[in-house]
């Protein structure tokens, strides 16, 4: 077995680093640090592996320093803040496949906080409170993060609205009515199979939207053809993003400052024809 195909790298034995033991024993051609130094060596080794993974995942267009990106547990806060700043006129946020609904809770809290911090003399320019509705078929558990964000009373915490169903194209009658509200924005942070319905429904109805694509599920969508040179199936997040962007020339993209899949596609509702007027 060549070293390039071995799971042990950097001259250190991965088995020994992780367990303090190695199936190859003294015949292992990789380094086994002294047991009394193992904890220190393991800590440094993990740091280096994480750093290497971040650098490998970093796209050239991503302006955020990989070593300064926020942890994954900050994704909901970052995305919610970005949504509010990118769609300042939004009144009705539809949070698709949002899991427990943390993004929507943060959106509602942030808009309420902004309202309360305004003085009476600034009330004329104050945007109305944003409401956020979660659409997700899974039951909703309350996490520690949600308890810190959601408003509470003597009756317990108050969560935002939740439609426990799939977001699909065409949408159900209930979702259809929700989408008809004024100044609606559809959002999805790693929304899995709901990614394409968000894009298609938004474009078809003229509703602004934003998605951070992640999982691709090529086995479920074999008819997707990558628009790049050579075509082929859409079997990676990057190819999925290319395929989605090909749906409309006015789709924009940005990078969010957190680890992992952080490339957001969005459409503000404005077309090239409108912007040229």
CSV table of C-alpha atoms in Angstrom, one decimal, residues 2-200:
chain,number,residue,atom,x,y,z
A,2,UNK,CA,1.5,3.3,-1.1
A,3,UNK,CA,1.7,6.2,1.4
A,4,UNK,CA,-0.5,8.4,-0.8
A,5,UNK,CA,-3.4,5.9,-0.3
A,6,UNK,CA,-2.8,5.4,3.4
A,7,UNK,CA,-5.2,7.0,5.8
A,8,UNK,CA,-2.2,7.9,8.0
A,9,UNK,CA,-0.5,11.1,7.0
A,10,UNK,CA,1.9,13.8,8.2
A,11,UNK,CA,4.4,11.2,9.4
A,12,UNK,CA,2.2,10.3,12.4
A,13,UNK,CA,0.3,7.1,12.8
A,14,UNK,CA,-3.4,8.0,12.9
A,15,UNK,CA,-4.3,4.8,14.7
A,16,UNK,CA,-1.8,5.5,17.5
A,17,UNK,CA,-2.7,9.1,17.7
A,18,UNK,CA,-6.4,8.3,18.2
A,19,UNK,CA,-6.2,5.2,20.4
A,20,UNK,CA,-2.6,4.9,21.8
A,21,UNK,CA,-2.3,1.6,20.0
A,22,UNK,CA,-1.5,0.4,16.4
A,23,UNK,CA,-2.3,-2.9,14.7
A,24,UNK,CA,1.1,-2.8,13.0
A,25,UNK,CA,3.0,-2.5,16.3
A,26,UNK,CA,6.7,-1.9,16.0
A,27,UNK,CA,6.5,-2.7,12.2
A,28,UNK,CA,4.6,0.5,11.6
A,29,UNK,CA,6.6,2.9,9.4
A,30,UNK,CA,4.8,5.9,10.8
A,31,UNK,CA,5.8,7.7,14.0
A,32,UNK,CA,4.4,6.7,17.4
A,33,UNK,CA,5.0,9.5,19.9
A,34,UNK,CA,5.8,8.6,23.5
A,35,UNK,CA,2.6,7.9,25.6
A,36,UNK,CA,3.4,10.6,28.1
A,37,UNK,CA,3.3,13.1,25.2
A,38,UNK,CA,0.3,11.6,23.3
A,39,UNK,CA,-2.4,14.0,24.6
A,40,UNK,CA,-0.3,17.1,23.6
A,41,UNK,CA,0.6,15.6,20.2
A,42,UNK,CA,-3.0,14.6,19.6
A,43,UNK,CA,-4.3,18.1,20.3
A,44,UNK,CA,-1.8,19.7,17.9
A,45,UNK,CA,-2.5,17.0,15.3
A,46,UNK,CA,-6.2,17.7,15.4
A,47,UNK,CA,-5.7,21.4,15.1
A,48,UNK,CA,-3.5,20.9,12.0
A,49,UNK,CA,-6.1,18.5,10.5
A,50,UNK,CA,-8.9,21.0,11.0
A,51,UNK,CA,-6.7,23.8,9.5
A,52,UNK,CA,-5.9,21.6,6.4
A,53,UNK,CA,-9.6,20.7,6.0
A,54,UNK,CA,-10.6,24.4,6.1
A,55,UNK,CA,-8.0,25.3,3.5
A,56,UNK,CA,-9.1,22.5,1.3
A,57,UNK,CA,-12.8,23.6,1.4
A,58,UNK,CA,-12.0,27.2,0.8
A,59,UNK,CA,-13.0,28.5,-2.6
A,60,UNK,CA,-10.9,31.2,-4.3
A,61,UNK,CA,-13.9,33.5,-4.5
A,62,UNK,CA,-14.6,33.2,-0.8
A,63,UNK,CA,-13.4,36.5,0.9
A,64,UNK,CA,-13.5,35.2,4.4
A,65,UNK,CA,-10.3,34.0,6.1
A,66,UNK,CA,-10.8,30.3,6.9
A,67,UNK,CA,-9.1,30.6,10.3
A,68,UNK,CA,-11.5,33.4,11.3
A,69,UNK,CA,-14.8,31.8,10.2
A,70,UNK,CA,-17.4,31.2,12.8
A,71,UNK,CA,-18.3,27.8,14.1
A,72,UNK,CA,-21.2,25.9,12.6
A,73,UNK,CA,-23.3,26.6,15.7
A,74,UNK,CA,-23.3,30.3,14.6
A,75,UNK,CA,-24.8,29.6,11.1
A,76,UNK,CA,-28.4,30.4,12.1
A,77,UNK,CA,-27.4,33.8,13.6
A,78,UNK,CA,-25.2,34.7,10.6
A,79,UNK,CA,-27.8,33.7,8.1
A,80,UNK,CA,-30.6,35.5,9.9
A,81,UNK,CA,-28.6,38.7,10.1
A,82,UNK,CA,-27.7,38.4,6.4
A,83,UNK,CA,-31.4,37.9,5.4
A,84,UNK,CA,-32.5,41.0,7.3
A,85,UNK,CA,-29.8,43.2,5.8
A,86,UNK,CA,-30.2,41.8,2.3
A,87,UNK,CA,-34.1,42.0,2.3
A,88,UNK,CA,-34.8,45.1,4.5
A,89,UNK,CA,-38.3,45.4,3.2
A,90,UNK,CA,-39.3,41.9,4.1
A,91,UNK,CA,-42.3,41.5,6.4
A,92,UNK,CA,-43.1,37.8,5.9
A,93,UNK,CA,-40.2,35.4,6.1
A,94,UNK,CA,-40.9,31.7,5.1
A,95,UNK,CA,-38.2,29.5,6.6
A,96,UNK,CA,-38.2,26.3,4.6
A,97,UNK,CA,-36.8,23.0,6.0
A,98,UNK,CA,-35.4,25.0,8.9
A,99,UNK,CA,-35.3,22.1,11.3
A,100,UNK,CA,-36.1,23.5,14.8
A,101,UNK,CA,-36.7,26.9,13.4
A,102,UNK,CA,-33.8,28.8,15.0
A,103,UNK,CA,-33.3,31.1,12.0
A,104,UNK,CA,-36.9,32.3,12.0
A,105,UNK,CA,-36.8,32.9,15.8
A,106,UNK,CA,-33.7,35.0,15.4
A,107,UNK,CA,-35.3,37.0,12.5
A,108,UNK,CA,-38.3,37.8,14.6
A,109,UNK,CA,-36.3,38.7,17.7
A,110,UNK,CA,-33.9,40.9,15.7
A,111,UNK,CA,-36.7,42.9,14.1
A,112,UNK,CA,-38.4,43.3,17.5
A,113,UNK,CA,-35.2,44.5,19.1
A,114,UNK,CA,-34.6,47.0,16.3
A,115,UNK,CA,-38.1,48.3,16.8
A,116,UNK,CA,-37.7,48.7,20.6
A,117,UNK,CA,-34.3,50.5,20.2
A,118,UNK,CA,-35.7,53.2,18.0
A,119,UNK,CA,-36.7,56.5,19.6
A,120,UNK,CA,-40.0,58.1,19.1
A,121,UNK,CA,-38.6,60.6,16.8
A,122,UNK,CA,-37.4,57.8,14.5
A,123,UNK,CA,-40.7,56.0,14.5
A,124,UNK,CA,-41.6,57.2,11.0
A,125,UNK,CA,-38.7,55.3,9.4
A,126,UNK,CA,-39.2,52.2,11.6
A,127,UNK,CA,-39.8,49.0,9.6
A,128,UNK,CA,-42.8,47.0,10.8
A,129,UNK,CA,-42.0,43.8,12.8
A,130,UNK,CA,-41.0,40.8,10.6
A,131,UNK,CA,-42.9,37.5,11.1
A,132,UNK,CA,-41.3,34.2,10.3
A,133,UNK,CA,-43.0,30.9,9.6
A,134,UNK,CA,-41.2,27.6,9.7
A,135,UNK,CA,-42.2,24.9,7.1
A,136,UNK,CA,-40.7,21.6,8.1
A,137,UNK,CA,-42.4,18.1,8.3
A,138,UNK,CA,-40.4,17.2,11.4
A,139,UNK,CA,-41.7,17.7,15.0
A,140,UNK,CA,-40.2,20.7,16.7
A,141,UNK,CA,-37.9,20.2,19.6
A,142,UNK,CA,-36.7,23.2,21.7
A,143,UNK,CA,-33.0,23.5,21.9
A,144,UNK,CA,-30.9,25.6,24.4
A,145,UNK,CA,-30.2,28.1,21.7
A,146,UNK,CA,-33.9,28.5,21.0
A,147,UNK,CA,-34.7,29.1,24.7
A,148,UNK,CA,-32.2,31.9,24.7
A,149,UNK,CA,-33.7,33.5,21.6
A,150,UNK,CA,-37.5,32.9,22.0
A,151,UNK,CA,-39.6,35.3,24.1
A,152,UNK,CA,-40.8,33.8,27.3
A,153,UNK,CA,-43.6,34.3,29.8
A,154,UNK,CA,-45.1,32.6,32.8
A,155,UNK,CA,-46.6,30.1,30.3
A,156,UNK,CA,-43.3,29.2,28.9
A,157,UNK,CA,-41.4,30.2,25.7
A,158,UNK,CA,-43.3,31.4,22.7
A,159,UNK,CA,-42.3,29.9,19.3
A,160,UNK,CA,-43.0,31.4,15.9
A,161,UNK,CA,-45.5,29.7,13.6
A,162,UNK,CA,-44.8,26.2,12.3
A,163,UNK,CA,-46.4,24.4,9.4
A,164,UNK,CA,-45.5,20.7,9.8
A,165,UNK,CA,-45.4,19.7,6.2
A,166,UNK,CA,-43.2,19.4,3.1
A,167,UNK,CA,-42.4,22.5,1.0
A,168,UNK,CA,-43.0,21.3,-2.6
A,169,UNK,CA,-43.9,22.6,-6.0
A,170,UNK,CA,-46.8,23.2,-6.4
A,171,UNK,CA,-47.3,24.1,-2.7
A,172,UNK,CA,-50.2,23.0,-0.5
A,173,UNK,CA,-53.2,25.4,-0.2
A,174,UNK,CA,-52.0,26.5,3.3
A,175,UNK,CA,-48.5,27.3,2.0
A,176,UNK,CA,-49.9,28.9,-1.1
A,177,UNK,CA,-51.8,31.4,1.1
A,178,UNK,CA,-48.7,32.1,3.2
A,179,UNK,CA,-46.7,32.9,0.1
A,180,UNK,CA,-49.4,35.4,-1.1
A,181,UNK,CA,-48.7,37.7,1.9
A,182,UNK,CA,-47.1,41.1,1.2
A,183,UNK,CA,-43.3,41.4,1.1
A,184,UNK,CA,-42.6,37.7,1.4
A,185,UNK,CA,-39.1,36.2,1.3
A,186,UNK,CA,-38.5,32.5,1.1
A,187,UNK,CA,-35.3,31.3,2.8
A,188,UNK,CA,-33.5,28.0,3.3
A,189,UNK,CA,-30.3,27.2,5.2
A,190,UNK,CA,-29.2,23.8,3.9
A,191,UNK,CA,-32.8,23.0,3.0
A,192,UNK,CA,-31.9,19.6,1.2
A,193,UNK,CA,-34.6,18.5,-1.2
A,194,UNK,CA,-36.5,21.7,-0.7
A,195,UNK,CA,-33.7,23.8,-2.3
A,196,UNK,CA,-35.0,23.6,-5.9
A,197,UNK,CA,-38.7,24.2,-5.0
A,198,UNK,CA,-37.6,27.4,-3.2
A,199,UNK,CA,-35.9,28.6,-6.3
A,200,UNK,CA,-38.5,27.5,-8.8
